[in-house]
mmCIF file with all atom_site columns, C-alpha atoms in Angstrom:
data_model
loop_
_atom_site.group_PDB
_atom_site.id
_atom_site.type_symbol
_atom_site.label_atom_id
_atom_site.label_alt_id
_atom_site.label_comp_id
_atom_site.label_asym_id
_atom_site.label_entity_id
_atom_site.label_seq_id
_atom_site.pdbx_PDB_ins_code
_atom_site.Cartn_x
_atom_site.Cartn_y
_atom_site.Cartn_z
_atom_site.occupancy
_atom_site.B_iso_or_equiv
_atom_site.pdbx_formal_charge
_atom_site.auth_seq_id
_atom_site.auth_comp_id
_atom_site.auth_asym_id
_atom_site.auth_atom_id
_atom_site.pdbx_PDB_model_num
ATOM 1   C CA . UNK A 1 1   ? 18.166 42.277 102.241 1.00 58.00 ? 27  UNK A CA 1
ATOM 2   C CA . UNK A 1 2   ? 16.759 42.142 98.717  1.00 50.00 ? 28  UNK A CA 1
ATOM 3   C CA . UNK A 1 3   ? 18.444 43.691 95.662  1.00 48.00 ? 29  UNK A CA 1
ATOM 4   C CA . UNK A 1 4   ? 16.328 44.239 92.566  1.00 46.00 ? 30  UNK A CA 1
ATOM 5   C CA . UNK A 1 5   ? 16.069 46.148 89.337  1.00 41.00 ? 31  UNK A CA 1
ATOM 6   C CA . UNK A 1 6   ? 13.031 47.676 87.700  1.00 41.00 ? 32  UNK A CA 1
ATOM 7   C CA . UNK A 1 7   ? 11.606 46.203 84.530  1.00 38.00 ? 33  UNK A CA 1
ATOM 8   C CA . UNK A 1 8   ? 12.272 49.400 82.621  1.00 46.00 ? 34  UNK A CA 1
ATOM 9   C CA . UNK A 1 9   ? 15.926 49.388 83.751  1.00 53.00 ? 35  UNK A CA 1
ATOM 10  C CA . UNK A 1 10  ? 15.693 53.044 84.811  1.00 87.00 ? 36  UNK A CA 1
ATOM 11  C CA . UNK A 1 11  ? 16.012 52.316 88.528  1.00 91.00 ? 37  UNK A CA 1
ATOM 12  C CA . UNK A 1 12  ? 17.608 49.837 90.879  1.00 93.00 ? 38  UNK A CA 1
ATOM 13  C CA . UNK A 1 13  ? 17.016 49.291 94.552  1.00 95.00 ? 39  UNK A CA 1
ATOM 14  C CA . UNK A 1 14  ? 18.035 47.381 97.630  1.00 96.00 ? 40  UNK A CA 1
ATOM 15  C CA . UNK A 1 15  ? 15.897 46.629 100.698 1.00 96.00 ? 41  UNK A CA 1
ATOM 16  C CA . UNK A 1 16  ? 17.579 46.304 104.091 1.00 96.00 ? 42  UNK A CA 1
ATOM 17  C CA . UNK A 1 17  ? 15.921 44.818 107.168 1.00 95.00 ? 43  UNK A CA 1
ATOM 18  C CA . UNK A 1 18  ? 17.323 46.487 110.296 1.00 95.00 ? 44  UNK A CA 1
ATOM 19  C CA . UNK A 1 19  ? 16.904 45.850 114.047 1.00 93.00 ? 45  UNK A CA 1
ATOM 20  C CA . UNK A 1 20  ? 16.219 49.565 114.695 1.00 95.00 ? 46  UNK A CA 1
ATOM 21  C CA . UNK A 1 21  ? 12.745 50.958 115.272 1.00 95.00 ? 47  UNK A CA 1
ATOM 22  C CA . UNK A 1 22  ? 11.571 53.293 112.451 1.00 96.00 ? 48  UNK A CA 1
ATOM 23  C CA . UNK A 1 23  ? 12.202 56.461 114.486 1.00 96.00 ? 49  UNK A CA 1
ATOM 24  C CA . UNK A 1 24  ? 15.705 55.300 115.477 1.00 95.00 ? 50  UNK A CA 1
ATOM 25  C CA . UNK A 1 25  ? 16.487 54.485 111.834 1.00 96.00 ? 51  UNK A CA 1
ATOM 26  C CA . UNK A 1 26  ? 15.171 57.895 110.743 1.00 96.00 ? 52  UNK A CA 1
ATOM 27  C CA . UNK A 1 27  ? 17.443 59.562 113.318 1.00 95.00 ? 53  UNK A CA 1
ATOM 28  C CA . UNK A 1 28  ? 20.399 57.521 112.023 1.00 95.00 ? 54  UNK A CA 1
ATOM 29  C CA . UNK A 1 29  ? 19.680 58.441 108.396 1.00 95.00 ? 55  UNK A CA 1
ATOM 30  C CA . UNK A 1 30  ? 19.682 62.175 109.114 1.00 94.00 ? 56  UNK A CA 1
ATOM 31  C CA . UNK A 1 31  ? 23.479 61.983 109.004 1.00 94.00 ? 57  UNK A CA 1
ATOM 32  C CA . UNK A 1 32  ? 23.703 61.642 105.220 1.00 95.00 ? 58  UNK A CA 1
ATOM 33  C CA . UNK A 1 33  ? 27.476 61.851 105.142 1.00 95.00 ? 59  UNK A CA 1
ATOM 34  C CA . UNK A 1 34  ? 27.805 58.837 107.437 1.00 95.00 ? 60  UNK A CA 1
ATOM 35  C CA . UNK A 1 35  ? 25.135 57.007 105.433 1.00 96.00 ? 61  UNK A CA 1
ATOM 36  C CA . UNK A 1 36  ? 27.093 57.457 102.184 1.00 96.00 ? 62  UNK A CA 1
ATOM 37  C CA . UNK A 1 37  ? 30.530 56.853 103.692 1.00 95.00 ? 63  UNK A CA 1
ATOM 38  C CA . UNK A 1 38  ? 29.441 53.405 104.895 1.00 96.00 ? 64  UNK A CA 1
ATOM 39  C CA . UNK A 1 39  ? 29.343 52.402 101.206 1.00 96.00 ? 65  UNK A CA 1
ATOM 40  C CA . UNK A 1 40  ? 32.556 50.322 100.807 1.00 95.00 ? 66  UNK A CA 1
ATOM 41  C CA . UNK A 1 41  ? 32.977 51.429 97.180  1.00 95.00 ? 67  UNK A CA 1
ATOM 42  C CA . UNK A 1 42  ? 32.844 55.195 97.669  1.00 95.00 ? 68  UNK A CA 1
ATOM 43  C CA . UNK A 1 43  ? 36.101 57.002 98.401  1.00 95.00 ? 69  UNK A CA 1
ATOM 44  C CA . UNK A 1 44  ? 35.403 60.629 99.340  1.00 94.00 ? 70  UNK A CA 1
ATOM 45  C CA . UNK A 1 45  ? 37.732 63.563 98.787  1.00 93.00 ? 71  UNK A CA 1
ATOM 46  C CA . UNK A 1 46  ? 35.191 66.108 100.023 1.00 94.00 ? 72  UNK A CA 1
ATOM 47  C CA . UNK A 1 47  ? 31.704 66.424 101.506 1.00 94.00 ? 73  UNK A CA 1
ATOM 48  C CA . UNK A 1 48  ? 30.740 70.066 101.943 1.00 94.00 ? 74  UNK A CA 1
ATOM 49  C CA . UNK A 1 49  ? 27.408 71.570 102.970 1.00 91.00 ? 75  UNK A CA 1
ATOM 50  C CA . UNK A 1 50  ? 26.666 74.401 100.553 1.00 88.00 ? 76  UNK A CA 1
ATOM 51  C CA . UNK A 1 51  ? 23.388 75.278 102.277 1.00 86.00 ? 77  UNK A CA 1
ATOM 52  C CA . UNK A 1 52  ? 20.688 73.793 104.502 1.00 87.00 ? 78  UNK A CA 1
ATOM 53  C CA . UNK A 1 53  ? 19.600 71.324 101.787 1.00 92.00 ? 79  UNK A CA 1
ATOM 54  C CA . UNK A 1 54  ? 22.612 71.372 99.433  1.00 94.00 ? 80  UNK A CA 1
ATOM 55  C CA . UNK A 1 55  ? 25.777 69.266 99.481  1.00 96.00 ? 81  UNK A CA 1
ATOM 56  C CA . UNK A 1 56  ? 28.864 69.319 97.258  1.00 96.00 ? 82  UNK A CA 1
ATOM 57  C CA . UNK A 1 57  ? 30.455 65.887 96.907  1.00 95.00 ? 83  UNK A CA 1
ATOM 58  C CA . UNK A 1 58  ? 33.794 64.855 95.390  1.00 96.00 ? 84  UNK A CA 1
ATOM 59  C CA . UNK A 1 59  ? 34.367 61.107 95.335  1.00 94.00 ? 85  UNK A CA 1
ATOM 60  C CA . UNK A 1 60  ? 35.575 58.084 93.402  1.00 95.00 ? 86  UNK A CA 1
ATOM 61  C CA . UNK A 1 61  ? 33.207 55.184 92.868  1.00 95.00 ? 87  UNK A CA 1
ATOM 62  C CA . UNK A 1 62  ? 35.519 52.173 93.024  1.00 95.00 ? 88  UNK A CA 1
ATOM 63  C CA . UNK A 1 63  ? 32.863 49.814 91.638  1.00 94.00 ? 89  UNK A CA 1
ATOM 64  C CA . UNK A 1 64  ? 33.070 51.554 88.244  1.00 93.00 ? 90  UNK A CA 1
ATOM 65  C CA . UNK A 1 65  ? 36.393 53.386 88.692  1.00 93.00 ? 91  UNK A CA 1
ATOM 66  C CA . UNK A 1 66  ? 34.868 56.821 88.028  1.00 93.00 ? 92  UNK A CA 1
ATOM 67  C CA . UNK A 1 67  ? 35.473 60.225 89.618  1.00 94.00 ? 93  UNK A CA 1
ATOM 68  C CA . UNK A 1 68  ? 32.447 62.377 90.440  1.00 94.00 ? 94  UNK A CA 1
ATOM 69  C CA . UNK A 1 69  ? 32.084 66.035 91.425  1.00 95.00 ? 95  UNK A CA 1
ATOM 70  C CA . UNK A 1 70  ? 28.425 66.543 92.227  1.00 95.00 ? 96  UNK A CA 1
ATOM 71  C CA . UNK A 1 71  ? 26.183 69.279 93.519  1.00 95.00 ? 97  UNK A CA 1
ATOM 72  C CA . UNK A 1 72  ? 23.320 67.602 95.363  1.00 96.00 ? 98  UNK A CA 1
ATOM 73  C CA . UNK A 1 73  ? 20.009 68.844 96.693  1.00 96.00 ? 99  UNK A CA 1
ATOM 74  C CA . UNK A 1 74  ? 18.153 67.130 99.531  1.00 96.00 ? 100 UNK A CA 1
ATOM 75  C CA . UNK A 1 75  ? 14.373 66.779 99.266  1.00 96.00 ? 101 UNK A CA 1
ATOM 76  C CA . UNK A 1 76  ? 12.459 65.487 102.300 1.00 95.00 ? 102 UNK A CA 1
ATOM 77  C CA . UNK A 1 77  ? 8.921  64.244 101.697 1.00 94.00 ? 103 UNK A CA 1
ATOM 78  C CA . UNK A 1 78  ? 8.500  63.235 105.337 1.00 95.00 ? 104 UNK A CA 1
ATOM 79  C CA . UNK A 1 79  ? 10.530 62.133 108.328 1.00 93.00 ? 105 UNK A CA 1
ATOM 80  C CA . UNK A 1 80  ? 10.651 58.636 106.835 1.00 97.00 ? 106 UNK A CA 1
ATOM 81  C CA . UNK A 1 81  ? 11.170 59.505 103.165 1.00 97.00 ? 107 UNK A CA 1
ATOM 82  C CA . UNK A 1 82  ? 13.770 61.677 101.461 1.00 97.00 ? 108 UNK A CA 1
ATOM 83  C CA . UNK A 1 83  ? 15.954 61.831 98.344  1.00 97.00 ? 109 UNK A CA 1
ATOM 84  C CA . UNK A 1 84  ? 19.295 63.169 97.198  1.00 96.00 ? 110 UNK A CA 1
ATOM 85  C CA . UNK A 1 85  ? 19.153 64.673 93.676  1.00 96.00 ? 111 UNK A CA 1
ATOM 86  C CA . UNK A 1 86  ? 22.339 64.975 91.576  1.00 95.00 ? 112 UNK A CA 1
ATOM 87  C CA . UNK A 1 87  ? 23.043 67.853 89.203  1.00 93.00 ? 113 UNK A CA 1
ATOM 88  C CA . UNK A 1 88  ? 24.492 65.742 86.362  1.00 87.00 ? 114 UNK A CA 1
ATOM 89  C CA . UNK A 1 89  ? 25.111 62.188 85.211  1.00 87.00 ? 115 UNK A CA 1
ATOM 90  C CA . UNK A 1 90  ? 22.635 59.473 84.264  1.00 91.00 ? 116 UNK A CA 1
ATOM 91  C CA . UNK A 1 91  ? 21.927 58.731 87.940  1.00 92.00 ? 117 UNK A CA 1
ATOM 92  C CA . UNK A 1 92  ? 19.563 61.557 88.799  1.00 93.00 ? 118 UNK A CA 1
ATOM 93  C CA . UNK A 1 93  ? 18.563 60.720 92.379  1.00 96.00 ? 119 UNK A CA 1
ATOM 94  C CA . UNK A 1 94  ? 18.861 58.297 95.271  1.00 97.00 ? 120 UNK A CA 1
ATOM 95  C CA . UNK A 1 95  ? 15.620 57.852 97.170  1.00 97.00 ? 121 UNK A CA 1
ATOM 96  C CA . UNK A 1 96  ? 15.384 56.555 100.752 1.00 98.00 ? 122 UNK A CA 1
ATOM 97  C CA . UNK A 1 97  ? 12.220 55.199 102.358 1.00 97.00 ? 123 UNK A CA 1
ATOM 98  C CA . UNK A 1 98  ? 11.857 53.845 105.901 1.00 97.00 ? 124 UNK A CA 1
ATOM 99  C CA . UNK A 1 99  ? 9.076  51.371 106.662 1.00 96.00 ? 125 UNK A CA 1
ATOM 100 C CA . UNK A 1 100 ? 8.094  49.491 109.839 1.00 95.00 ? 126 UNK A CA 1
ATOM 101 C CA . UNK A 1 101 ? 8.890  45.774 109.911 1.00 93.00 ? 127 UNK A CA 1
ATOM 102 C CA . UNK A 1 102 ? 8.065  42.888 112.230 1.00 89.00 ? 128 UNK A CA 1
ATOM 103 C CA . UNK A 1 103 ? 11.549 42.868 113.758 1.00 87.00 ? 129 UNK A CA 1
ATOM 104 C CA . UNK A 1 104 ? 12.375 46.578 113.586 1.00 92.00 ? 130 UNK A CA 1
ATOM 105 C CA . UNK A 1 105 ? 12.347 48.585 110.370 1.00 96.00 ? 131 UNK A CA 1
ATOM 106 C CA . UNK A 1 106 ? 13.120 48.344 106.679 1.00 96.00 ? 132 UNK A CA 1
ATOM 107 C CA . UNK A 1 107 ? 15.181 50.766 104.595 1.00 97.00 ? 133 UNK A CA 1
ATOM 108 C CA . UNK A 1 108 ? 14.624 50.875 100.842 1.00 97.00 ? 134 UNK A CA 1
ATOM 109 C CA . UNK A 1 109 ? 17.303 52.667 98.794  1.00 97.00 ? 135 UNK A CA 1
ATOM 110 C CA . UNK A 1 110 ? 16.447 53.317 95.140  1.00 97.00 ? 136 UNK A CA 1
ATOM 111 C CA . UNK A 1 111 ? 18.772 54.751 92.497  1.00 96.00 ? 137 UNK A CA 1
ATOM 112 C CA . UNK A 1 112 ? 16.869 56.527 89.711  1.00 95.00 ? 138 UNK A CA 1
ATOM 113 C CA . UNK A 1 113 ? 18.474 56.835 86.278  1.00 92.00 ? 139 UNK A CA 1
ATOM 114 C CA . UNK A 1 114 ? 17.557 58.947 83.280  1.00 83.00 ? 140 UNK A CA 1
ATOM 115 C CA . UNK A 1 115 ? 18.206 57.466 79.856  1.00 71.00 ? 141 UNK A CA 1
ATOM 116 C CA . UNK A 1 116 ? 17.297 59.747 76.946  1.00 65.00 ? 142 UNK A CA 1
ATOM 117 C CA . UNK A 1 117 ? 16.503 57.229 74.219  1.00 59.00 ? 143 UNK A CA 1
ATOM 118 C CA . UNK A 1 118 ? 15.844 60.015 71.705  1.00 58.00 ? 144 UNK A CA 1
ATOM 119 C CA . UNK A 1 119 ? 19.252 61.623 72.132  1.00 55.00 ? 145 UNK A CA 1
ATOM 120 C CA . UNK A 1 120 ? 22.831 60.436 72.278  1.00 50.00 ? 146 UNK A CA 1
ATOM 121 C CA . UNK A 1 121 ? 23.562 57.004 73.767  1.00 52.00 ? 147 UNK A CA 1
ATOM 122 C CA . UNK A 1 122 ? 23.755 57.104 77.559  1.00 60.00 ? 148 UNK A CA 1
ATOM 123 C CA . UNK A 1 123 ? 27.051 56.455 79.270  1.00 67.00 ? 149 UNK A CA 1
ATOM 124 C CA . UNK A 1 124 ? 26.087 53.155 80.895  1.00 75.00 ? 150 UNK A CA 1
ATOM 125 C CA . UNK A 1 125 ? 29.558 53.055 82.472  1.00 81.00 ? 151 UNK A CA 1
ATOM 126 C CA . UNK A 1 126 ? 28.104 55.453 85.066  1.00 84.00 ? 152 UNK A CA 1
ATOM 127 C CA . UNK A 1 127 ? 25.622 52.856 86.332  1.00 89.00 ? 153 UNK A CA 1
ATOM 128 C CA . UNK A 1 128 ? 26.508 52.378 89.993  1.00 91.00 ? 154 UNK A CA 1
ATOM 129 C CA . UNK A 1 129 ? 27.420 48.766 90.781  1.00 93.00 ? 155 UNK A CA 1
ATOM 130 C CA . UNK A 1 130 ? 27.944 49.381 94.494  1.00 95.00 ? 156 UNK A CA 1
ATOM 131 C CA . UNK A 1 131 ? 24.285 49.397 95.561  1.00 96.00 ? 157 UNK A CA 1
ATOM 132 C CA . UNK A 1 132 ? 24.126 45.793 96.778  1.00 95.00 ? 158 UNK A CA 1
ATOM 133 C CA . UNK A 1 133 ? 27.463 46.087 98.621  1.00 96.00 ? 159 UNK A CA 1
ATOM 134 C CA . UNK A 1 134 ? 26.193 49.307 100.215 1.00 96.00 ? 160 UNK A CA 1
ATOM 135 C CA . UNK A 1 135 ? 23.115 47.451 101.433 1.00 96.00 ? 161 UNK A CA 1
ATOM 136 C CA . UNK A 1 136 ? 25.235 44.669 102.952 1.00 96.00 ? 162 UNK A CA 1
ATOM 137 C CA . UNK A 1 137 ? 27.541 47.192 104.647 1.00 95.00 ? 163 UNK A CA 1
ATOM 138 C CA . UNK A 1 138 ? 24.609 49.204 106.020 1.00 96.00 ? 164 UNK A CA 1
ATOM 139 C CA . UNK A 1 139 ? 22.891 46.103 107.377 1.00 95.00 ? 165 UNK A CA 1
ATOM 140 C CA . UNK A 1 140 ? 26.093 44.989 109.121 1.00 94.00 ? 166 UNK A CA 1
ATOM 141 C CA . UNK A 1 141 ? 26.763 48.496 110.468 1.00 95.00 ? 167 UNK A CA 1
ATOM 142 C CA . UNK A 1 142 ? 23.234 48.865 111.846 1.00 95.00 ? 168 UNK A CA 1
ATOM 143 C CA . UNK A 1 143 ? 23.377 45.457 113.522 1.00 93.00 ? 169 UNK A CA 1
ATOM 144 C CA . UNK A 1 144 ? 26.616 46.484 115.255 1.00 92.00 ? 170 UNK A CA 1
ATOM 145 C CA . UNK A 1 145 ? 25.095 49.876 116.044 1.00 91.00 ? 171 UNK A CA 1
ATOM 146 C CA . UNK A 1 146 ? 22.124 48.209 117.714 1.00 91.00 ? 172 UNK A CA 1
ATOM 147 C CA . UNK A 1 147 ? 24.420 45.963 119.778 1.00 91.00 ? 173 UNK A CA 1
ATOM 148 C CA . UNK A 1 148 ? 27.222 48.362 120.699 1.00 90.00 ? 174 UNK A CA 1
ATOM 149 C CA . UNK A 1 149 ? 25.762 51.835 120.168 1.00 88.00 ? 175 UNK A CA 1
ATOM 150 C CA . UNK A 1 150 ? 24.953 52.251 123.854 1.00 89.00 ? 176 UNK A CA 1
ATOM 151 C CA . UNK A 1 151 ? 28.690 52.518 124.559 1.00 92.00 ? 177 UNK A CA 1
ATOM 152 C CA . UNK A 1 152 ? 30.099 56.031 124.119 1.00 93.00 ? 178 UNK A CA 1
ATOM 153 C CA . UNK A 1 153 ? 33.590 54.761 123.217 1.00 91.00 ? 179 UNK A CA 1
ATOM 154 C CA . UNK A 1 154 ? 32.213 52.606 120.403 1.00 89.00 ? 180 UNK A CA 1
ATOM 155 C CA . UNK A 1 155 ? 30.138 55.515 119.040 1.00 90.00 ? 181 UNK A CA 1
ATOM 156 C CA . UNK A 1 156 ? 33.153 57.822 119.155 1.00 91.00 ? 182 UNK A CA 1
ATOM 157 C CA . UNK A 1 157 ? 35.429 55.328 117.370 1.00 89.00 ? 183 UNK A CA 1
ATOM 158 C CA . UNK A 1 158 ? 32.934 54.569 114.615 1.00 89.00 ? 184 UNK A CA 1
ATOM 159 C CA . UNK A 1 159 ? 32.001 58.212 113.999 1.00 88.00 ? 185 UNK A CA 1
ATOM 160 C CA . UNK A 1 160 ? 35.458 59.816 114.238 1.00 89.00 ? 186 UNK A CA 1
ATOM 161 C CA . UNK A 1 161 ? 37.823 57.004 113.188 1.00 89.00 ? 187 UNK A CA 1
ATOM 162 C CA . UNK A 1 162 ? 36.075 54.257 111.194 1.00 88.00 ? 188 UNK A CA 1
ATOM 163 C CA . UNK A 1 163 ? 33.546 56.262 109.129 1.00 89.00 ? 189 UNK A CA 1
ATOM 164 C CA . UNK A 1 164 ? 36.089 58.850 107.810 1.00 88.00 ? 190 UNK A CA 1
ATOM 165 C CA . UNK A 1 165 ? 38.515 56.071 106.769 1.00 88.00 ? 191 UNK A CA 1
ATOM 166 C CA . UNK A 1 166 ? 38.913 55.146 103.121 1.00 83.00 ? 192 UNK A CA 1
ATOM 167 C CA . UNK A 1 167 ? 37.513 51.679 102.321 1.00 79.00 ? 193 UNK A CA 1
ATOM 168 C CA . UNK A 1 168 ? 41.053 50.380 101.750 1.00 71.00 ? 194 UNK A CA 1
ATOM 169 C CA . UNK A 1 169 ? 42.145 51.695 105.181 1.00 68.00 ? 195 UNK A CA 1
ATOM 170 C CA . UNK A 1 170 ? 39.246 49.853 106.818 1.00 71.00 ? 196 UNK A CA 1
ATOM 171 C CA . UNK A 1 171 ? 40.305 46.589 105.182 1.00 69.00 ? 197 UNK A CA 1
ATOM 172 C CA . UNK A 1 172 ? 43.947 47.100 106.217 1.00 70.00 ? 198 UNK A CA 1
ATOM 173 C CA . UNK A 1 173 ? 42.894 47.946 109.783 1.00 71.00 ? 199 UNK A CA 1
ATOM 174 C CA . UNK A 1 174 ? 40.759 44.795 109.934 1.00 60.00 ? 200 UNK A CA 1
ATOM 175 C CA . UNK A 1 175 ? 43.667 42.632 108.703 1.00 74.00 ? 201 UNK A CA 1
ATOM 176 C CA . UNK A 1 176 ? 46.055 44.190 111.249 1.00 73.00 ? 202 UNK A CA 1
ATOM 177 C CA . UNK A 1 177 ? 43.487 43.599 114.005 1.00 69.00 ? 203 UNK A CA 1
ATOM 178 C CA . UNK A 1 178 ? 43.067 39.939 113.023 1.00 74.00 ? 204 UNK A CA 1
ATOM 179 C CA . UNK A 1 179 ? 46.839 39.408 112.888 1.00 76.00 ? 205 UNK A CA 1
ATOM 180 C CA . UNK A 1 180 ? 47.238 41.070 116.290 1.00 81.00 ? 206 UNK A CA 1
ATOM 181 C CA . UNK A 1 181 ? 44.501 38.895 117.811 1.00 75.00 ? 207 UNK A CA 1
ATOM 182 C CA . UNK A 1 182 ? 46.132 35.790 116.315 1.00 80.00 ? 208 UNK A CA 1
ATOM 183 C CA . UNK A 1 183 ? 49.493 36.789 117.828 1.00 81.00 ? 209 UNK A CA 1
ATOM 184 C CA . UNK A 1 184 ? 47.877 37.322 121.232 1.00 85.00 ? 210 UNK A CA 1
ATOM 185 C CA . UNK A 1 185 ? 46.143 33.942 121.019 1.00 82.00 ? 211 UNK A CA 1
ATOM 186 C CA . UNK A 1 186 ? 49.416 32.242 120.010 1.00 81.00 ? 212 UNK A CA 1
ATOM 187 C CA . UNK A 1 187 ? 51.257 33.924 122.877 1.00 78.00 ? 213 UNK A CA 1
ATOM 188 C CA . UNK A 1 188 ? 48.542 32.833 125.321 1.00 82.00 ? 214 UNK A CA 1
ATOM 189 C CA . UNK A 1 189 ? 48.794 29.249 124.008 1.00 81.00 ? 215 UNK A CA 1
ATOM 190 C CA . UNK A 1 190 ? 52.577 29.209 124.422 1.00 81.00 ? 216 UNK A CA 1
ATOM 191 C CA . UNK A 1 191 ? 52.286 30.566 127.968 1.00 80.00 ? 217 UNK A CA 1
ATOM 192 C CA . UNK A 1 192 ? 49.611 27.972 128.811 1.00 80.00 ? 218 UNK A CA 1
ATOM 193 C CA . UNK A 1 193 ? 51.847 25.145 127.536 1.00 81.00 ? 219 UNK A CA 1
ATOM 194 C CA . UNK A 1 194 ? 54.782 26.551 129.505 1.00 72.00 ? 220 UNK A CA 1
ATOM 195 C CA . UNK A 1 195 ? 52.681 26.764 132.695 1.00 83.00 ? 221 UNK A CA 1
ATOM 196 C CA . UNK A 1 196 ? 51.360 23.175 132.248 1.00 79.00 ? 222 UNK A CA 1
ATOM 197 C CA . UNK A 1 197 ? 54.864 21.843 131.673 1.00 75.00 ? 223 UNK A CA 1
ATOM 198 C CA . UNK A 1 198 ? 56.134 23.718 134.720 1.00 76.00 ? 224 UNK A CA 1
ATOM 199 C CA . UNK A 1 199 ? 53.444 22.147 136.944 1.00 77.00 ? 225 UNK A CA 1
ATOM 200 C CA . UNK A 1 200 ? 54.525 18.608 136.056 1.00 72.00 ? 226 UNK A CA 1
#
């Protein structure tokens, strides 16, 4: 995965290598809500389809501690290239492009910004700092998806439980899971010691 920023500072992008074939990645990316909710810094209050290619989004970007209420339009250039355009703010669009790679496929996500140098100073506090973290989270999710996606129970849990969770709830759930596994391991160790001592 490669994060970068354009020389003119009006766009930023991240490139994610995935184990999925291009068509499988394109099928995955059709679910835009899931794609955005995987971002660990976006906390959604609403995601509503206002039409076939229109989405209303209400969310908090935790990376910059800003609330956003956006009307978005979806523009698809091809099966492997599409963009989400925002109705206000200095970030005007997020562009997605899928490319074949030697070990699967590559997803390039580019945020496009508009800075009007002739007008009032732009609110640079709106510059999204979550792009790299989103790339890391997507790469990890797609690797797990490739490994476990053939199991219906895993797909159901991820789609209906994990994806709708707030980022903080995911972290808490992970901590609880680790603590539970540690308790089980400790219990198993105690029982093993007890059994060994009993056999003497």
